[in-house]
């Protein structure tokens, strides 16, 4: 795959066209960024790990009735996906307060959020992915009212499924970010990835607030053992046989 063929290159993935117009090939990189790309690094093996975790989770979600862009995983770090137009809204679901929520609201980290909190962010690096209100989202014509309801409903349903999947693996799902796309038939599909880059995941068996972190916070907060944590999530997902 040559540079010239690239359709798009983001912070963690490169997207290539394929011979089939409705099918794209996503290549997962080992590159890691945080804080709107102000912090950069590499997590060895991350591409293959995140691609495999995402593939398994997408397959399980499909089986549970969630439409996703996933087709198959031809190589450990490559995923074939349905071509979609990405909705420029990041949908974050939170079960436990952490990260930007605590920074912006003063809520104590670790506070349980019942019911889960759904938030929408504008997917725009130049603007720093700002938090949106529904009214702003509608004024900006990022989605229709019906689509916003659909995004919220799907995100909450996915949260219930993901909480269960991770719990089967001994992992607490703290929060996560989803992206959605619209295919050529106008259908809303879950897209992007679901991995330790996009979720906060805590080891249920570990009470220590630093040791329990199994996600990108290890990189963001310089907690060390980043690769090992990602590998442990992969091992648990594979060991948990979440697709069979
Ligand atoms: N997240 C993400 N990409 C982003 C921003 C957030 O995948 O561009 C994920 C992040 O890993 C966490 C959740 O969304 O699981 C909530 O992130 P938060 O808003 O707390 O932002 P952060 O503290 O990560 O900057």
Short mmCIF file of C-alpha atoms and ligand atoms in Angstrom, two decimals:
data_model
loop_
_atom_site.label_atom_id
_atom_site.label_comp_id
_atom_site.label_asym_id
_atom_site.label_seq_id
_atom_site.Cartn_x
_atom_site.Cartn_y
_atom_site.Cartn_z
CA UNK A 1 0.00 0.00 0.00
CA UNK A 2 1.62 3.21 -1.16
CA UNK A 3 1.39 6.77 0.17
CA UNK A 4 -0.46 7.79 -2.98
CA UNK A 5 -3.27 5.34 -2.30
CA UNK A 6 -4.09 6.74 1.15
CA UNK A 7 -7.63 8.02 1.42
CA UNK A 8 -7.14 9.52 4.87
CA UNK A 9 -4.57 9.47 7.66
CA UNK A 10 -5.60 10.24 11.23
CA UNK A 11 -3.70 10.11 14.52
CA UNK A 12 -4.12 6.37 15.04
CA UNK A 13 -5.28 4.98 11.71
CA UNK A 14 -4.75 5.15 7.95
CA UNK A 15 -7.60 4.41 5.57
CA UNK A 16 -7.07 2.93 2.10
CA UNK A 17 -9.58 2.36 -0.69
CA UNK A 18 -10.06 -1.20 -1.99
CA UNK A 19 -11.18 -2.62 -5.34
CA UNK A 20 -14.73 -2.59 -3.97
CA UNK A 21 -16.07 0.99 -3.77
CA UNK A 22 -18.15 0.33 -0.63
CA UNK A 23 -15.25 -1.32 1.23
CA UNK A 24 -12.29 0.45 2.89
CA UNK A 25 -9.18 -0.96 4.55
CA UNK A 26 -8.22 0.53 7.90
CA UNK A 27 -4.61 0.20 9.07
CA UNK A 28 -4.14 0.64 12.83
CA UNK A 29 -0.91 2.47 13.75
CA UNK A 30 1.25 2.11 16.85
CA UNK A 31 1.30 5.93 17.16
CA UNK A 32 -0.33 7.39 20.25
CA UNK A 33 -1.45 10.95 20.91
CA UNK A 34 -3.20 12.59 23.83
CA UNK A 35 -4.46 16.03 24.84
CA UNK A 36 -5.41 16.95 21.26
CA UNK A 37 -2.05 15.66 19.95
CA UNK A 38 0.05 17.83 22.31
CA UNK A 39 1.52 14.60 23.70
CA UNK A 40 2.83 12.12 21.14
CA UNK A 41 4.46 8.71 21.37
CA UNK A 42 4.43 5.13 20.21
CA UNK A 43 2.95 2.13 21.97
CA UNK A 44 4.67 -0.97 20.55
CA UNK A 45 2.18 -3.46 19.14
CA UNK A 46 -0.78 -1.14 19.77
CA UNK A 47 -2.04 -1.25 16.17
CA UNK A 48 -2.52 -5.01 16.12
CA UNK A 49 -3.83 -5.10 19.70
CA UNK A 50 -6.45 -2.37 19.16
CA UNK A 51 -7.46 -3.79 15.78
CA UNK A 52 -8.00 -7.23 17.31
CA UNK A 53 -9.87 -5.96 20.39
CA UNK A 54 -12.08 -3.74 18.20
CA UNK A 55 -12.76 -6.55 15.74
CA UNK A 56 -13.86 -8.94 18.49
CA UNK A 57 -16.06 -6.29 20.10
CA UNK A 58 -17.65 -5.23 16.80
CA UNK A 59 -18.41 -8.90 16.00
CA UNK A 60 -20.04 -9.37 19.40
CA UNK A 61 -22.04 -6.14 19.09
CA UNK A 62 -23.24 -7.16 15.59
CA UNK A 63 -24.41 -10.42 17.06
CA UNK A 64 -26.32 -8.47 19.71
CA UNK A 65 -28.09 -6.44 16.99
CA UNK A 66 -25.90 -3.31 16.75
CA UNK A 67 -25.09 -2.43 13.11
CA UNK A 68 -21.34 -1.71 12.73
CA UNK A 69 -18.98 -0.93 9.86
CA UNK A 70 -16.89 -4.07 10.59
CA UNK A 71 -16.43 -6.61 7.79
CA UNK A 72 -13.35 -8.66 8.73
CA UNK A 73 -9.74 -8.52 9.96
CA UNK A 74 -7.44 -9.71 7.15
CA UNK A 75 -4.23 -8.98 9.16
CA UNK A 76 -3.67 -8.36 12.89
CA UNK A 77 -3.42 -4.58 12.30
CA UNK A 78 -5.90 -4.29 9.41
CA UNK A 79 -9.68 -4.13 9.41
CA UNK A 80 -11.94 -4.12 6.36
CA UNK A 81 -14.92 -1.85 6.95
CA UNK A 82 -18.02 -0.59 5.13
CA UNK A 83 -17.52 2.87 3.63
CA UNK A 84 -19.46 5.44 5.65
CA UNK A 85 -19.60 9.20 5.99
CA UNK A 86 -18.53 9.85 9.55
CA UNK A 87 -20.92 11.97 11.64
CA UNK A 88 -18.57 14.66 13.04
CA UNK A 89 -19.79 14.08 16.59
CA UNK A 90 -17.96 12.06 19.24
CA UNK A 91 -20.45 10.38 21.54
CA UNK A 92 -19.02 9.80 25.02
CA UNK A 93 -20.78 7.57 27.56
CA UNK A 94 -19.70 7.70 31.19
CA UNK A 95 -20.48 5.22 33.97
CA UNK A 96 -17.91 6.65 36.41
CA UNK A 97 -16.64 10.26 36.54
CA UNK A 98 -13.11 10.69 35.15
CA UNK A 99 -10.99 12.81 32.81
CA UNK A 100 -12.42 15.96 31.25
CA UNK A 101 -15.73 15.60 33.13
CA UNK A 102 -13.94 15.99 36.47
CA UNK A 103 -11.67 18.76 35.18
CA UNK A 104 -14.58 20.79 33.83
CA UNK A 105 -17.21 20.21 36.53
CA UNK A 106 -15.29 19.51 39.73
CA UNK A 107 -17.12 16.18 40.13
CA UNK A 108 -14.89 13.83 42.16
CA UNK A 109 -13.06 11.18 40.09
CA UNK A 110 -14.59 7.76 40.70
CA UNK A 111 -18.14 9.02 41.36
CA UNK A 112 -20.63 6.53 39.97
CA UNK A 113 -22.94 8.06 37.36
CA UNK A 114 -26.42 6.55 37.46
CA UNK A 115 -27.97 6.77 34.93
CA UNK A 116 -24.91 6.88 32.66
CA UNK A 117 -24.06 10.31 31.23
CA UNK A 118 -24.12 10.72 27.44
CA UNK A 119 -22.17 13.67 26.02
CA UNK A 120 -21.59 14.96 22.51
CA UNK A 121 -18.32 16.54 21.36
CA UNK A 122 -17.61 18.24 18.03
CA UNK A 123 -15.04 16.14 16.12
CA UNK A 124 -12.83 19.02 15.09
CA UNK A 125 -9.12 19.04 16.03
CA UNK A 126 -8.64 22.71 15.12
CA UNK A 127 -11.32 23.67 17.68
CA UNK A 128 -10.04 21.15 20.25
CA UNK A 129 -13.11 18.82 20.07
CA UNK A 130 -15.40 21.09 22.15
CA UNK A 131 -18.33 19.82 24.25
CA UNK A 132 -21.63 20.44 22.43
CA UNK A 133 -25.10 21.13 23.67
CA UNK A 134 -27.92 19.47 21.70
CA UNK A 135 -29.02 22.97 20.63
CA UNK A 136 -25.55 23.79 19.26
CA UNK A 137 -25.40 20.45 17.51
CA UNK A 138 -28.71 21.21 15.77
CA UNK A 139 -27.75 24.82 14.88
CA UNK A 140 -24.48 23.53 13.42
CA UNK A 141 -26.49 20.95 11.44
CA UNK A 142 -24.15 18.16 12.55
CA UNK A 143 -27.15 15.84 12.85
CA UNK A 144 -30.94 16.02 12.86
CA UNK A 145 -33.06 15.81 16.02
CA UNK A 146 -34.03 12.26 15.07
CA UNK A 147 -30.37 11.31 14.54
CA UNK A 148 -29.42 12.77 17.94
CA UNK A 149 -32.08 10.59 19.59
CA UNK A 150 -30.85 7.60 17.59
CA UNK A 151 -27.22 8.31 18.58
CA UNK A 152 -28.17 8.56 22.26
CA UNK A 153 -30.29 5.39 22.18
CA UNK A 154 -27.60 3.40 20.36
CA UNK A 155 -24.86 4.70 22.66
CA UNK A 156 -26.81 3.68 25.78
CA UNK A 157 -27.61 0.24 24.36
CA UNK A 158 -23.93 -0.21 23.38
CA UNK A 159 -22.95 0.86 26.91
CA UNK A 160 -25.08 -1.88 28.46
CA UNK A 161 -23.60 -4.48 26.10
CA UNK A 162 -20.00 -3.27 26.57
CA UNK A 163 -20.33 -3.15 30.37
CA UNK A 164 -21.36 -6.81 30.22
CA UNK A 165 -18.62 -7.83 27.78
CA UNK A 166 -15.88 -6.17 29.83
CA UNK A 167 -17.31 -7.47 33.11
CA UNK A 168 -17.06 -11.00 31.66
CA UNK A 169 -13.34 -10.17 31.30
CA UNK A 170 -12.97 -8.83 34.86
CA UNK A 171 -12.83 -5.23 33.66
CA UNK A 172 -14.88 -2.19 34.74
CA UNK A 173 -15.97 0.06 31.86
CA UNK A 174 -15.54 3.61 33.20
CA UNK A 175 -16.26 5.60 30.03
CA UNK A 176 -15.73 5.46 26.28
CA UNK A 177 -16.06 7.35 23.01
CA UNK A 178 -18.03 6.21 19.98
CA UNK A 179 -18.15 7.42 16.40
CA UNK A 180 -20.91 6.70 13.95
CA UNK A 181 -21.15 6.83 10.17
CA UNK A 182 -23.88 6.80 7.55
CA UNK A 183 -23.60 4.25 4.72
CA UNK A 184 -24.74 4.66 1.12
CA UNK A 185 -28.24 3.43 2.10
CA UNK A 186 -28.53 6.16 4.75
CA UNK A 187 -28.15 3.65 7.60
CA UNK A 188 -26.41 4.68 10.84
CA UNK A 189 -23.54 2.31 11.67
CA UNK A 190 -21.18 2.17 14.63
CA UNK A 191 -17.73 3.02 13.20
CA UNK A 192 -14.11 3.83 14.22
CA UNK A 193 -12.80 1.55 17.01
CA UNK A 194 -13.48 0.37 20.55
CA UNK A 195 -10.18 -0.22 22.31
CA UNK A 196 -8.03 0.85 25.27
CA UNK A 197 -7.38 4.04 23.24
CA UNK A 198 -11.05 4.99 23.32
CA UNK A 199 -12.26 3.48 26.61
CA UNK A 200 -11.28 3.87 30.25
CA UNK A 201 -10.91 0.36 31.62
CA UNK A 202 -10.15 -0.63 35.21
CA UNK A 203 -9.04 -4.07 36.40
CA UNK A 204 -11.84 -5.26 38.72
CA UNK A 205 -9.38 -7.29 40.79
CA UNK A 206 -7.11 -4.31 41.56
CA UNK A 207 -8.08 -1.62 44.08
CA UNK A 208 -5.00 0.58 43.62
CA UNK A 209 -6.12 3.60 41.54
CA UNK A 210 -2.95 3.58 39.42
CA UNK A 211 -2.35 -0.16 39.11
CA UNK A 212 -5.94 -0.84 38.00
CA UNK A 213 -5.68 1.40 34.89
CA UNK A 214 -5.66 -0.73 31.68
CA UNK A 215 -6.15 2.00 29.06
CA UNK A 216 -4.65 5.09 27.43
CA UNK A 217 -4.58 6.93 30.78
CA UNK A 218 -1.33 4.97 31.39
CA UNK A 219 0.11 6.92 28.43
CA UNK A 220 -1.70 10.22 29.15
CA UNK A 221 -0.60 10.29 32.80
CA UNK A 222 2.82 8.63 32.34
CA UNK A 223 1.89 5.68 34.57
CA UNK A 224 4.27 3.30 32.70
CA UNK A 225 3.61 -0.31 31.59
CA UNK A 226 1.45 0.97 28.71
CA UNK A 227 2.11 -1.94 26.30
CA UNK A 228 1.62 -4.50 29.08
CA UNK A 229 -1.76 -3.02 30.01
CA UNK A 230 -3.01 -3.09 26.40
CA UNK A 231 -1.77 -6.67 26.06
CA UNK A 232 -3.62 -7.66 29.23
CA UNK A 233 -6.88 -6.27 27.85
CA UNK A 234 -6.32 -8.25 24.62
CA UNK A 235 -5.57 -11.45 26.56
CA UNK A 236 -8.73 -11.05 28.62
CA UNK A 237 -10.87 -10.38 25.53
CA UNK A 238 -9.38 -13.39 23.70
CA UNK A 239 -9.54 -15.57 26.83
CA UNK A 240 -13.13 -14.48 27.47
CA UNK A 241 -14.21 -15.88 24.09
CA UNK A 242 -16.58 -12.97 23.73
CA UNK A 243 -17.60 -13.89 20.18
CA UNK A 244 -18.30 -17.60 20.55
N1 LIG B 1 -11.88 9.78 24.15
C1 LIG B 1 -11.41 9.37 22.92
N2 LIG B 1 -11.00 10.30 22.02
C2 LIG B 1 -11.08 11.64 22.26
C3 LIG B 1 -11.55 12.07 23.52
C4 LIG B 1 -11.95 11.11 24.45
O1 LIG B 1 -11.35 8.17 22.64
O2 LIG B 1 -10.72 12.44 21.37
C5 LIG B 1 -12.33 8.78 25.13
C6 LIG B 1 -11.37 8.66 26.30
O3 LIG B 1 -10.42 7.64 26.09
C7 LIG B 1 -12.30 8.32 27.45
C8 LIG B 1 -13.63 8.98 27.08
O4 LIG B 1 -13.57 9.20 25.67
O5 LIG B 1 -12.50 6.92 27.51
C9 LIG B 1 -13.88 10.28 27.79
O6 LIG B 1 -12.77 11.13 27.62
P1 LIG B 1 -12.72 12.56 28.32
O7 LIG B 1 -13.81 13.43 27.78
O8 LIG B 1 -12.69 12.36 29.79
O9 LIG B 1 -11.40 13.23 27.78
P2 LIG B 1 -9.88 13.03 28.22
O10 LIG B 1 -9.82 13.13 29.69
O11 LIG B 1 -9.54 11.69 27.69
O12 LIG B 1 -9.18 14.14 27.51
#
